[in-house]
Amino acid sequence: MPKLIYLVVGARPNFMKIAPLIKEFKKEKIKFKLIHTGQHYDYNMSKVFFDDLGIPEPDIHLNIGSASHAVQTAKILIEFEKVLVREKVSLVVVVGDVNSTLACALVAKKLHIKVAHIEAGLRSFNMEMPEEINRLLTDQISDFLFTTEKSAVINLKREGISSDKIFFVGNIMIDVLIMNLEKAKELNLLDKYNLKKNDYALITLHRPSNVDTKENLEKMLNILNFLQEKIKVFFPIHPRTKKNLEKFDLEKNIKDLNIVLSHPIGYLEFLNLMTNSKLILTDSGGIQEEASYLKIPVLTARMGTERPVTVEEGTNTIIGRDIDKAKRHIEEIFTSKYKNGKNIEYWDGRASKRIVKVLKEKLNL
Ligand code: UD1
């Protein structure tokens, strides 16, 4: 009987990472089921990615939804265990660092099922980020740790993970980007959103550290305000940010600026808007990588990054919420003094092939 693998997704940044793997599994005739925990559920946060990337309907949907960390994680533990005991599963694959990643890895491991973690070993060294806790714990219990950059390998070894579990395979996010770049470029979004090529900044903002307190959200809006005086800004607003703008009564601060506001947008639209932008201001993890691959300047509103290769070799600069740093680097971008970035090792569209090769060998698939 062919071995069965469960692929788990839950939240927005998971969906694009699973798409290339599904393609490769299908090509290699590997039997799998797709499990969606339902951590994200709005059309714009979930289904649009399935449609854009041709991801099949999940075989199993846990319908968890939003809640506090403890409740959300606990619900996933309970519901995923019910599913996982029903049939013989040889491997559970989890991706990234969201609550679904840790919860499903934990359930599988306690049932003595092997776990593969894609995007293992990234560390921000900031335990106030929920993602850092998710990454650390998931890596400790995973059997196959697939890494995107060398710093991750170093981190894992320092944490005592044995070398024979660690596989430096490259970045699966870049696989999906390369697969979809031409299709994304064909969309005509500049007219739709009234933007001009290379003449707008793209903003994303949703980290709890930036948007969950009024003081920090105001600091971010000050940077936005500076930016919009120089260039038009396109800002698709994450549901967490939208709620907090309303809660702190800050919506009025951005309404009349040189800003195009939108609901969260799908994968292809976002990729199109990245390729045409002059610069990106973000607090996302993945966008630091995508912008680096595309060689678009990206300023990251975080205190550090778990993806240091994007700063050392890519186009990423960490600015925190520091408006002076932001101004300095925005100035560099406008005077063409900003760094250009280099090609990053194994960010070449073949990470999913490398992952499947390892799994076939190690699991006798
Ligand atoms: C989660 C991930 C984060 C990732 C982000 C991308 C964790 C700990 N965090 O954060 O790493 O960068 O997703 O989006 O897993 N909401 C909706 N519709 C949805 C989903 C959420 O309106 O489809 C609202 C809910 O009110 C919810 C809030 O957004 O309370 C936050 O959602 P949640 O999944 O808890 O965390 P994110 O901030 O999205």
Coordinates of C-alpha atoms and ligand atoms in Angstrom, one line a residue:
M1 CA 0.0 0.0 0.0
P2 CA 1.4 3.5 -0.9
K3 CA 2.3 5.5 2.2
L4 CA 0.0 8.4 3.0
I5 CA 1.3 11.9 3.9
Y6 CA -0.7 14.7 5.4
L7 CA 0.0 18.3 4.3
V8 CA -1.1 20.9 6.8
V9 CA -2.0 24.5 6.1
G10 CA -3.8 27.0 8.4
A11 CA -3.0 30.6 7.8
R12 CA -2.3 32.9 4.9
P13 CA 1.5 32.5 4.7
N14 CA 1.1 28.7 4.6
F15 CA -0.9 28.4 1.4
M16 CA 1.8 29.5 -1.0
K17 CA 4.4 27.3 0.6
I18 CA 2.3 24.1 0.1
A19 CA 1.4 24.8 -3.5
P20 CA 4.8 23.7 -5.1
L21 CA 4.9 20.7 -2.9
I22 CA 1.5 19.5 -4.0
K23 CA 2.6 19.9 -7.6
E24 CA 5.7 17.8 -7.0
F25 CA 3.8 15.2 -5.0
K26 CA 1.4 14.8 -7.8
K27 CA 4.2 14.5 -10.3
E28 CA 5.9 11.8 -8.3
K29 CA 2.5 10.1 -7.5
I30 CA 3.0 10.4 -3.8
K31 CA -0.3 9.8 -1.9
F32 CA -1.3 12.8 0.2
K33 CA -4.2 14.6 1.9
L34 CA -4.5 18.3 2.4
I35 CA -5.6 19.4 5.8
H36 CA -6.8 23.1 6.4
T37 CA -7.1 24.0 10.1
G38 CA -9.2 27.1 9.3
Q39 CA -7.0 29.4 11.3
H40 CA -7.7 31.9 8.5
Y41 CA -11.1 31.7 6.9
D42 CA -12.1 35.0 5.1
Y43 CA -12.1 34.7 1.3
N44 CA -9.3 37.2 1.1
M45 CA -7.2 35.5 3.7
S46 CA -7.6 31.9 2.5
K47 CA -9.7 30.8 -0.5
V48 CA -8.2 33.4 -2.9
F49 CA -4.8 31.7 -2.5
F50 CA -6.3 28.3 -3.4
D51 CA -7.9 29.9 -6.5
D52 CA -4.8 31.8 -7.5
L53 CA -2.4 28.9 -7.0
G54 CA -4.6 26.1 -8.2
I55 CA -4.4 24.4 -4.8
P56 CA -7.0 21.6 -4.6
E57 CA -9.9 21.8 -2.1
P58 CA -8.7 20.6 1.3
D59 CA -9.6 16.9 2.0
I60 CA -10.2 17.8 5.6
H61 CA -11.2 21.2 7.0
L62 CA -11.0 21.6 10.8
N63 CA -12.9 25.0 10.8
I64 CA -11.0 26.4 13.8
G65 CA -11.3 30.1 13.2
S66 CA -9.9 33.0 15.3
A67 CA -9.4 32.9 19.1
S68 CA -6.8 33.6 21.7
H69 CA -3.5 31.8 21.2
A70 CA -4.4 29.2 23.9
V71 CA -7.9 28.5 22.6
Q72 CA -6.9 28.5 19.0
T73 CA -4.0 26.1 19.6
A74 CA -6.0 23.9 21.9
K75 CA -8.9 23.6 19.4
I76 CA -6.5 22.6 16.7
L77 CA -4.9 20.0 18.9
I78 CA -8.3 18.5 19.7
E79 CA -9.6 18.5 16.2
F80 CA -6.5 17.4 14.4
E81 CA -6.0 14.4 16.8
K82 CA -9.5 13.2 16.0
V83 CA -8.6 13.2 12.3
L84 CA -5.1 11.7 12.6
V85 CA -6.2 8.6 14.5
R86 CA -8.6 7.6 11.8
E87 CA -6.1 6.3 9.3
K88 CA -2.5 5.3 9.0
V89 CA -0.4 8.3 8.1
S90 CA 3.4 8.0 7.5
L91 CA 4.3 11.7 7.7
V92 CA 2.8 15.1 8.6
V93 CA 4.3 18.0 6.8
V94 CA 3.9 21.5 8.4
V95 CA 5.2 24.8 7.1
G96 CA 6.2 28.1 8.5
D97 CA 5.6 29.3 12.0
V98 CA 1.9 29.9 12.7
N99 CA -0.2 28.4 15.5
S100 CA -1.4 25.6 13.2
T101 CA 2.2 24.6 12.5
L102 CA 3.1 23.9 16.1
A103 CA -0.3 22.4 17.0
C104 CA -0.3 19.9 14.2
A105 CA 3.3 19.0 14.7
L106 CA 2.6 18.3 18.4
V107 CA -0.4 16.1 17.7
A108 CA 1.5 14.0 15.1
K109 CA 4.6 13.5 17.2
K110 CA 2.6 12.4 20.2
L111 CA 0.9 9.8 18.0
H112 CA 4.4 8.6 16.9
I113 CA 4.0 9.9 13.4
K114 CA 7.0 11.5 11.7
V115 CA 7.0 15.3 11.2
A116 CA 8.6 17.3 8.5
H117 CA 9.0 21.1 9.0
I118 CA 9.5 23.3 6.0
E119 CA 11.2 26.6 6.7
A120 CA 12.9 25.2 9.9
G121 CA 15.6 26.9 11.9
L122 CA 14.7 30.6 11.4
R123 CA 15.1 32.5 14.6
S124 CA 14.3 36.1 15.5
F125 CA 15.6 35.5 19.1
N126 CA 12.6 37.4 20.3
M127 CA 10.4 35.3 22.4
E128 CA 7.7 37.9 22.4
M129 CA 6.8 36.9 18.9
P130 CA 4.4 34.1 18.9
E131 CA 6.0 32.8 15.8
E132 CA 9.4 32.4 17.5
I133 CA 7.8 30.1 20.1
N134 CA 6.1 28.1 17.3
R135 CA 9.3 27.7 15.4
L136 CA 11.5 26.7 18.3
L137 CA 9.0 24.0 19.6
T138 CA 8.1 22.7 16.1
D139 CA 11.8 22.2 15.3
Q140 CA 12.5 20.4 18.5
I141 CA 10.0 17.7 17.7
S142 CA 10.5 17.4 13.9
D143 CA 12.2 14.5 12.2
F144 CA 12.9 16.3 8.9
L145 CA 14.0 20.0 9.1
F146 CA 14.1 21.7 5.7
T147 CA 15.9 25.0 5.8
T148 CA 15.8 28.0 3.4
E149 CA 19.1 29.6 4.4
K150 CA 22.4 28.7 6.1
S151 CA 21.8 30.7 9.2
A152 CA 18.9 28.3 10.0
V153 CA 21.2 25.3 9.8
I154 CA 23.6 27.0 12.3
N155 CA 20.7 27.8 14.6
L156 CA 19.4 24.2 14.6
K157 CA 22.8 22.8 15.3
R158 CA 23.3 25.2 18.2
E159 CA 20.0 24.0 19.6
G160 CA 21.3 20.4 19.6
I161 CA 19.4 19.1 16.5
S162 CA 21.3 16.3 14.9
S163 CA 22.8 17.1 11.5
D164 CA 21.2 14.1 9.9
K165 CA 17.8 15.6 10.4
I166 CA 18.7 19.0 8.7
F167 CA 18.4 19.5 5.0
F168 CA 19.4 22.8 3.4
V169 CA 17.0 22.7 0.4
G170 CA 16.4 26.4 -0.4
N171 CA 13.2 28.5 -0.3
I172 CA 9.9 27.0 -1.4
M173 CA 8.3 30.5 -1.3
I174 CA 10.7 31.3 -4.2
D175 CA 9.5 28.2 -6.1
V176 CA 5.9 29.4 -6.0
L177 CA 7.0 32.9 -6.9
I178 CA 8.9 31.7 -10.0
M179 CA 6.1 29.5 -11.0
N180 CA 3.6 32.4 -11.0
L181 CA 5.7 35.4 -12.0
E182 CA 4.7 35.6 -15.6
K183 CA 1.0 35.0 -14.9
A184 CA 1.1 37.7 -12.2
K185 CA 2.8 40.2 -14.6
E186 CA 0.0 39.8 -17.1
L187 CA -2.6 41.3 -14.7
N188 CA -3.3 44.9 -15.4
L189 CA -3.6 46.3 -11.9
L190 CA -1.9 49.6 -12.3
D191 CA -5.1 51.0 -14.0
K192 CA -7.4 49.2 -11.6
Y193 CA -5.7 50.8 -8.6
N194 CA -4.7 54.0 -10.3
L195 CA -1.0 53.5 -9.8
K196 CA 2.1 54.0 -12.0
K197 CA 4.9 51.6 -12.5
N198 CA 7.8 52.2 -10.3
D199 CA 6.0 55.2 -8.8
Y200 CA 4.3 53.8 -5.7
A201 CA 5.3 52.2 -2.4
L202 CA 3.6 49.0 -1.2
I203 CA 2.8 48.6 2.5
T204 CA 1.8 45.7 4.6
L205 CA 1.4 45.9 8.4
H206 CA 0.0 43.3 10.8
R207 CA 2.5 42.3 13.5
P208 CA 0.9 42.5 16.9
S209 CA 4.0 44.5 18.1
N210 CA 3.3 47.2 15.5
V211 CA -0.5 47.3 15.5
D212 CA -1.8 46.1 18.8
T213 CA -1.0 49.2 20.8
K214 CA -2.0 52.7 19.9
E215 CA 1.4 54.1 20.5
N216 CA 3.2 51.8 18.1
L217 CA 0.5 51.9 15.5
E218 CA 0.8 55.7 15.6
K219 CA 4.5 55.5 15.1
M220 CA 3.9 53.3 12.0
L221 CA 1.4 55.8 10.7
N222 CA 4.0 58.6 11.1
I223 CA 6.3 56.7 8.8
L224 CA 3.5 56.2 6.4
N225 CA 2.7 59.8 6.5
F226 CA 6.3 60.7 5.6
L227 CA 6.3 58.2 2.8
Q228 CA 3.1 59.4 1.2
E229 CA 4.5 62.9 0.9
K230 CA 7.1 61.5 -1.4
I231 CA 5.2 58.8 -3.3
K232 CA 1.8 57.3 -3.6
V233 CA 1.2 54.4 -1.2
F234 CA -0.8 51.2 -1.8
F235 CA -1.9 49.7 1.5
P236 CA -3.9 46.4 1.6
I237 CA -5.1 46.3 5.2
H238 CA -4.9 43.1 7.3
P239 CA -8.0 42.3 9.4
R240 CA -6.0 42.7 12.6
T241 CA -4.7 46.1 11.6
K242 CA -8.2 47.2 10.4
K243 CA -9.7 46.3 13.7
N244 CA -7.1 48.2 15.6
L245 CA -7.3 51.3 13.4
E246 CA -11.0 51.4 14.3
K247 CA -10.4 50.6 18.0
F248 CA -7.8 53.3 18.5
D249 CA -9.8 55.8 16.3
L250 CA -6.8 56.2 13.9
E251 CA -8.7 55.6 10.7
K252 CA -9.1 59.3 10.2
N253 CA -5.3 59.7 10.3
I254 CA -4.9 57.9 7.0
K255 CA -8.1 58.6 5.1
D256 CA -7.1 61.7 3.3
L257 CA -3.5 60.9 2.5
N258 CA -1.9 60.0 -0.8
I259 CA -2.8 56.4 -0.1
V260 CA -4.8 53.7 -1.9
L261 CA -6.4 51.5 0.7
S262 CA -7.6 48.0 -0.1
H263 CA -8.8 44.8 1.6
P264 CA -6.1 42.1 1.8
I265 CA -5.3 41.0 -1.8
G266 CA -4.6 37.6 -3.3
Y267 CA -1.2 36.1 -4.2
L268 CA -1.1 37.0 -7.9
E269 CA -2.3 40.6 -7.4
F270 CA 0.2 41.1 -4.6
L271 CA 3.1 39.6 -6.7
N272 CA 2.1 41.9 -9.5
L273 CA 2.1 44.9 -7.2
M274 CA 5.5 44.0 -5.7
T275 CA 7.2 43.7 -9.1
N276 CA 5.9 47.1 -10.2
S277 CA 6.6 49.0 -6.9
K278 CA 9.5 51.3 -6.2
L279 CA 9.8 50.1 -2.6
I280 CA 8.1 48.0 0.0
L281 CA 7.5 48.8 3.7
T282 CA 6.5 45.7 5.6
D283 CA 6.5 43.8 8.9
S284 CA 5.9 40.4 7.2
G285 CA 8.4 37.6 7.1
G286 CA 7.9 36.2 3.7
I287 CA 7.8 39.6 1.9
Q288 CA 11.4 40.3 3.0
E289 CA 12.3 37.2 1.0
E290 CA 10.1 37.8 -2.0
A291 CA 11.3 41.4 -2.4
S292 CA 14.9 40.3 -2.1
Y293 CA 14.4 37.7 -4.8
L294 CA 12.8 40.4 -7.0
K295 CA 15.5 42.9 -6.0
I296 CA 12.9 45.5 -4.9
P297 CA 14.1 47.6 -1.9
V298 CA 12.3 46.5 1.3
L299 CA 12.3 48.3 4.6
T300 CA 11.2 46.0 7.4
A301 CA 9.4 47.5 10.4
R302 CA 10.7 45.0 12.9
M303 CA 13.5 44.9 15.6
G304 CA 15.3 42.2 13.8
T305 CA 14.8 39.5 11.2
E306 CA 14.7 35.7 11.4
R307 CA 15.8 35.8 7.8
P308 CA 19.2 37.5 8.0
V309 CA 20.2 36.5 4.5
T310 CA 17.7 39.0 3.2
V311 CA 19.7 41.8 4.9
E312 CA 23.2 40.4 4.2
E313 CA 22.6 39.5 0.5
G314 CA 19.2 40.7 -0.4
T315 CA 17.5 44.1 -0.5
N316 CA 16.1 44.1 3.0
T317 CA 16.9 46.7 5.7
I318 CA 15.6 46.6 9.3
I319 CA 14.2 49.9 10.4
G320 CA 12.0 49.0 13.4
R321 CA 9.5 51.8 14.0
D322 CA 12.3 54.4 13.8
I323 CA 11.2 57.3 11.6
D324 CA 14.8 58.6 11.2
K325 CA 16.0 55.3 9.9
A326 CA 13.0 55.1 7.6
K327 CA 13.7 58.6 6.2
R328 CA 17.4 57.8 5.6
H329 CA 16.7 54.7 3.7
I330 CA 13.8 56.1 1.8
E331 CA 16.2 58.9 0.7
E332 CA 18.8 56.3 -0.4
I333 CA 16.1 54.6 -2.5
F334 CA 15.1 57.9 -4.2
T335 CA 18.7 58.9 -4.9
S336 CA 19.6 55.4 -6.2
K337 CA 22.1 54.8 -3.4
Y338 CA 20.3 51.8 -1.9
K339 CA 21.9 48.4 -2.2
N340 CA 20.9 46.2 -5.2
G341 CA 21.0 42.8 -3.6
K342 CA 22.5 39.5 -4.9
N343 CA 21.2 36.1 -5.9
I344 CA 20.7 34.0 -2.8
E345 CA 21.9 30.4 -2.7
Y346 CA 19.2 27.8 -3.6
W347 CA 16.5 30.4 -4.1
D348 CA 16.1 29.0 -7.5
G349 CA 12.7 27.4 -7.9
R350 CA 13.9 23.9 -7.1
A351 CA 13.4 23.7 -3.3
S352 CA 10.2 21.5 -3.6
K353 CA 12.1 19.0 -5.8
R354 CA 14.9 18.8 -3.2
I355 CA 12.4 18.2 -0.4
V356 CA 10.6 15.5 -2.3
K357 CA 13.9 13.8 -3.2
V358 CA 14.8 13.6 0.5
L359 CA 11.4 12.3 1.5
K360 CA 11.4 9.6 -1.2
E361 CA 14.8 8.4 -0.1
K362 CA 14.2 8.5 3.7
L363 CA 10.7 7.2 3.7
N364 CA 11.0 4.8 0.8
L365 CA 8.0 6.4 -0.9
Ligands
UD1_1 C1 -1.2 34.9 11.8 C2 0.1 34.3 12.2 C3 1.2 35.2 11.7 C4 1.1 35.5 10.2 C5 -0.3 36.1 9.9 C6 -0.5 36.3 8.5 C7 0.1 33.1 14.3 C8 0.6 33.1 15.7 N1 0.2 34.2 13.6 O1 -1.4 36.2 12.4 O2 2.5 34.6 11.9 O3 2.1 36.4 9.8 O4 -1.3 35.1 10.4 O5 -1.8 36.9 8.3 O6 -0.3 32.0 13.9 N2 -9.0 37.5 11.1 C9 -10.0 37.7 10.2 N3 -10.2 36.9 9.1 C10 -9.3 35.8 8.9 C11 -8.3 35.6 9.9 C12 -8.2 36.5 10.9 O7 -10.8 38.7 10.3 O8 -9.5 35.1 7.9 C13 -8.9 38.4 12.2 C14 -9.4 37.9 13.5 O9 -10.1 38.8 14.1 C15 -8.2 37.5 14.3 C16 -7.2 38.5 13.7 O10 -7.5 38.7 12.4 O11 -8.5 37.7 15.7 C17 -5.8 37.8 13.8 O12 -5.8 36.5 13.2 P1 -4.8 35.4 13.8 O13 -4.9 34.2 12.9 O14 -5.1 35.2 15.2 O15 -3.4 36.1 13.7 P2 -2.8 36.9 12.5 O16 -2.5 38.3 13.1 O17 -3.5 36.8 11.2

